[in-house]
Amino acid sequence: MDAIGLTTGMVVGEAGAGDGYFTFPMARRVGATGVVLANDISKRALESLDRRRVSEGLVNIQTVMGEVDDPMFPRRDLQVVVVVHAFHDFS
């Protein structure tokens, strides 16, 4: 997170968020004034991520159901898009 300059208040997209391994640390880093849009093409993964989001009380994470050829991010003002361990899912 330091290497990509993630700071409080940023609007961040995560493509291939899965169960949220990186989502939650990023949400804590951007804080209440920031947003993490957690994208995946797996409904199961996003449901799991959403359950954890609720249980941890993090309101700055939004899950986004993507498509194979489009992440479907609803915002165009993303300052950073993170892709970690997900390139194998892209054609």
Coordinates of N, CA and C in Angstrom, one line a residue, residues 3-85:
A3 N 3.8 1.4 -1.4 CA 4.4 1.5 -2.8 C 3.5 2.2 -3.8
I4 N 2.2 2.0 -3.6 CA 1.2 2.6 -4.6 C 0.7 3.9 -4.1
G5 N 1.1 4.4 -3.0 CA 0.7 5.7 -2.5 C -0.7 5.7 -1.9
L6 N -1.2 4.6 -1.4 CA -2.6 4.6 -0.9 C -2.7 5.4 0.4
T7 N -3.5 6.4 0.4 CA -3.7 7.3 1.5 C -5.2 7.6 1.9
T8 N -5.4 8.2 3.0 CA -6.7 8.5 3.5 C -7.5 9.3 2.4
G9 N -8.7 8.9 2.2 CA -9.6 9.6 1.3 C -9.6 9.2 -0.1
M10 N -8.7 8.3 -0.5 CA -8.7 7.8 -1.9 C -9.8 7.0 -2.3
V11 N -10.1 7.0 -3.6 CA -11.1 6.1 -4.2 C -10.4 5.1 -5.0
V12 N -10.5 3.8 -4.6 CA -9.7 2.7 -5.1 C -10.6 1.6 -5.7
G13 N -10.2 1.1 -6.8 CA -10.8 -0.1 -7.4 C -9.9 -1.3 -7.2
E14 N -10.5 -2.4 -6.9 CA -9.8 -3.7 -6.8 C -10.4 -4.7 -7.8
A15 N -9.7 -5.0 -8.9 CA -10.2 -6.0 -9.8 C -9.8 -7.4 -9.4
G16 N -10.8 -8.3 -9.3 CA -10.5 -9.6 -8.8 C -10.3 -9.7 -7.3
A17 N -11.2 -9.1 -6.6 CA -11.0 -8.9 -5.1 C -11.2 -10.3 -4.4
G18 N -11.9 -11.2 -5.0 CA -12.1 -12.5 -4.3 C -12.8 -12.3 -3.0
D19 N -12.2 -13.0 -1.9 CA -12.8 -12.9 -0.6 C -12.4 -11.6 0.2
G20 N -11.5 -10.8 -0.4 CA -11.1 -9.5 0.2 C -9.8 -9.5 0.9
Y21 N -8.9 -10.4 0.6 CA -7.6 -10.4 1.3 C -6.9 -9.0 1.3
F22 N -7.0 -8.3 0.2 CA -6.4 -7.0 0.1 C -7.4 -5.9 0.4
T23 N -8.7 -6.2 0.1 CA -9.8 -5.2 0.2 C -9.8 -4.6 1.6
F24 N -9.7 -5.4 2.7 CA -9.9 -4.9 4.0 C -8.8 -4.0 4.5
P25 N -7.5 -4.4 4.2 CA -6.4 -3.5 4.6 C -6.5 -2.2 3.8
M26 N -6.9 -2.3 2.6 CA -7.0 -1.0 1.8 C -8.1 -0.2 2.3
A27 N -9.3 -0.8 2.7 CA -10.4 0.0 3.3 C -10.0 0.7 4.5
R28 N -9.2 0.0 5.4 CA -8.7 0.7 6.6 C -7.8 1.8 6.3
R29 N -6.9 1.6 5.3 CA -6.0 2.7 4.9 C -6.7 3.9 4.3
V30 N -7.7 3.8 3.5 CA -8.3 4.9 2.9 C -9.3 5.6 3.9
G31 N -9.7 4.8 4.9 CA -10.5 5.4 6.0 C -11.9 5.7 5.6
A32 N -12.6 6.4 6.5 CA -14.0 6.7 6.3 C -14.3 7.6 5.2
T33 N -13.3 8.4 4.8 CA -13.6 9.4 3.7 C -13.2 8.8 2.3
G34 N -12.6 7.6 2.3 CA -12.3 6.9 1.1 C -13.3 5.8 0.8
V35 N -13.0 5.2 -0.4 CA -13.9 4.1 -0.9 C -13.1 3.0 -1.6
V36 N -13.4 1.8 -1.3 CA -12.8 0.7 -2.1 C -13.9 0.0 -2.8
L37 N -13.8 -0.1 -4.1 CA -14.8 -0.8 -5.0 C -14.2 -2.1 -5.2
A38 N -14.7 -3.2 -4.6 CA -14.2 -4.5 -4.7 C -15.0 -5.3 -5.8
N39 N -14.3 -5.5 -6.9 CA -14.9 -6.2 -8.0 C -14.5 -7.7 -8.1
D40 N -15.4 -8.5 -8.6 CA -15.1 -9.9 -8.9 C -16.2 -10.4 -9.8
I41 N -15.9 -11.5 -10.5 CA -16.9 -12.1 -11.4 C -17.6 -13.3 -10.7
S42 N -17.1 -13.5 -9.4 CA -17.7 -14.6 -8.6 C -18.7 -14.1 -7.6
K43 N -19.9 -14.5 -7.8 CA -21.0 -14.0 -6.8 C -20.7 -14.6 -5.5
R44 N -20.2 -15.8 -5.4 CA -19.9 -16.4 -4.1 C -18.8 -15.6 -3.4
A45 N -17.8 -15.2 -4.1 CA -16.7 -14.5 -3.4 C -17.2 -13.1 -2.9
L46 N -18.0 -12.5 -3.7 CA -18.5 -11.2 -3.3 C -19.5 -11.3 -2.1
E47 N -20.2 -12.4 -2.1 CA -21.1 -12.6 -1.0 C -20.3 -12.8 0.3
S48 N -19.3 -13.6 0.2 CA -18.4 -13.8 1.4 C -17.7 -12.5 1.8
L49 N -17.2 -11.7 0.9 CA -16.6 -10.4 1.2 C -17.6 -9.5 1.9
D50 N -18.9 -9.5 1.3 CA -19.9 -8.6 1.9 C -20.3 -9.0 3.3
R51 N -20.3 -10.3 3.6 CA -20.6 -10.8 5.0 C -19.5 -10.3 5.9
R52 N -18.3 -10.4 5.5 CA -17.2 -10.0 6.4 C -17.2 -8.5 6.5
R53 N -17.5 -7.7 5.5 CA -17.6 -6.3 5.5 C -18.6 -5.9 6.6
V54 N -19.8 -6.5 6.6 CA -20.8 -6.2 7.6 C -20.4 -6.6 9.0
S55 N -19.8 -7.7 9.1 CA -19.4 -8.2 10.5 C -18.3 -7.3 11.0
E56 N -17.4 -6.7 10.2 CA -16.4 -5.8 10.6 C -16.8 -4.4 10.7
G57 N -18.0 -4.1 10.2 CA -18.5 -2.7 10.3 C -17.9 -1.7 9.4
L58 N -17.3 -2.2 8.2 CA -16.6 -1.3 7.3 C -17.7 -0.8 6.2
V59 N -18.0 0.5 6.3 CA -19.0 1.0 5.4 C -18.4 1.6 4.1
N60 N -17.1 1.6 4.0 CA -16.4 2.2 2.8 C -16.0 1.2 1.8
I61 N -16.6 0.0 1.8 CA -16.3 -1.0 0.8 C -17.6 -1.2 0.1
Q62 N -17.6 -1.2 -1.3 CA -18.7 -1.5 -2.1 C -18.3 -2.7 -3.0
T63 N -19.2 -3.7 -3.0 CA -18.9 -4.8 -3.9 C -19.5 -4.5 -5.3
V64 N -18.8 -5.0 -6.3 CA -19.2 -4.8 -7.7 C -19.1 -6.1 -8.5
M65 N -20.2 -6.6 -8.9 CA -20.3 -7.8 -9.8 C -19.8 -7.4 -11.2
G66 N -18.7 -7.9 -11.6 CA -18.2 -7.6 -12.9 C -18.5 -8.7 -13.9
E67 N -18.1 -8.4 -15.1 CA -18.2 -9.4 -16.2 C -16.8 -9.8 -16.6
V68 N -16.7 -10.8 -17.4 CA -15.4 -11.3 -17.8 C -14.6 -10.3 -18.6
D69 N -15.3 -9.5 -19.4 CA -14.6 -8.5 -20.2 C -14.8 -7.0 -19.7
D70 N -15.4 -6.8 -18.5 CA -15.7 -5.5 -18.0 C -15.8 -5.5 -16.5
P71 N -15.0 -4.8 -15.8 CA -15.1 -4.8 -14.3 C -16.4 -4.2 -13.8
M72 N -17.0 -3.4 -14.6 CA -18.3 -2.8 -14.3 C -18.2 -1.8 -13.1
F73 N -17.0 -1.2 -12.9 CA -16.9 -0.2 -11.8 C -17.9 0.9 -12.1
P74 N -18.7 1.3 -11.1 CA -19.7 2.3 -11.3 C -19.2 3.7 -11.3
R75 N -18.0 3.9 -10.9 CA -17.4 5.2 -10.9 C -16.2 5.3 -11.8
R76 N -16.0 6.5 -12.3 CA -14.9 6.8 -13.3 C -13.8 7.6 -12.6
D77 N -13.9 7.9 -11.3 CA -13.0 8.7 -10.6 C -12.0 7.9 -9.8
L78 N -11.8 6.7 -10.2 CA -10.9 5.8 -9.4 C -9.4 6.4 -9.5
Q79 N -8.8 6.5 -8.4 CA -7.4 7.0 -8.4 C -6.4 5.9 -8.6
V80 N -6.7 4.7 -8.2 CA -5.9 3.6 -8.4 C -6.8 2.3 -8.6
V81 N -6.3 1.5 -9.5 CA -7.0 0.2 -9.6 C -5.9 -0.9 -9.3
V82 N -6.2 -1.8 -8.4 CA -5.3 -2.8 -7.9 C -5.7 -4.1 -8.5
V83 N -4.8 -4.9 -9.0 CA -5.0 -6.3 -9.5 C -3.9 -7.1 -8.9
V84 N -4.2 -8.0 -8.0 CA -3.2 -8.9 -7.3 C -3.7 -10.3 -7.4
H85 N -2.8 -11.2 -7.9 CA -3.2 -12.6 -8.0 C -4.5 -12.8 -8.8

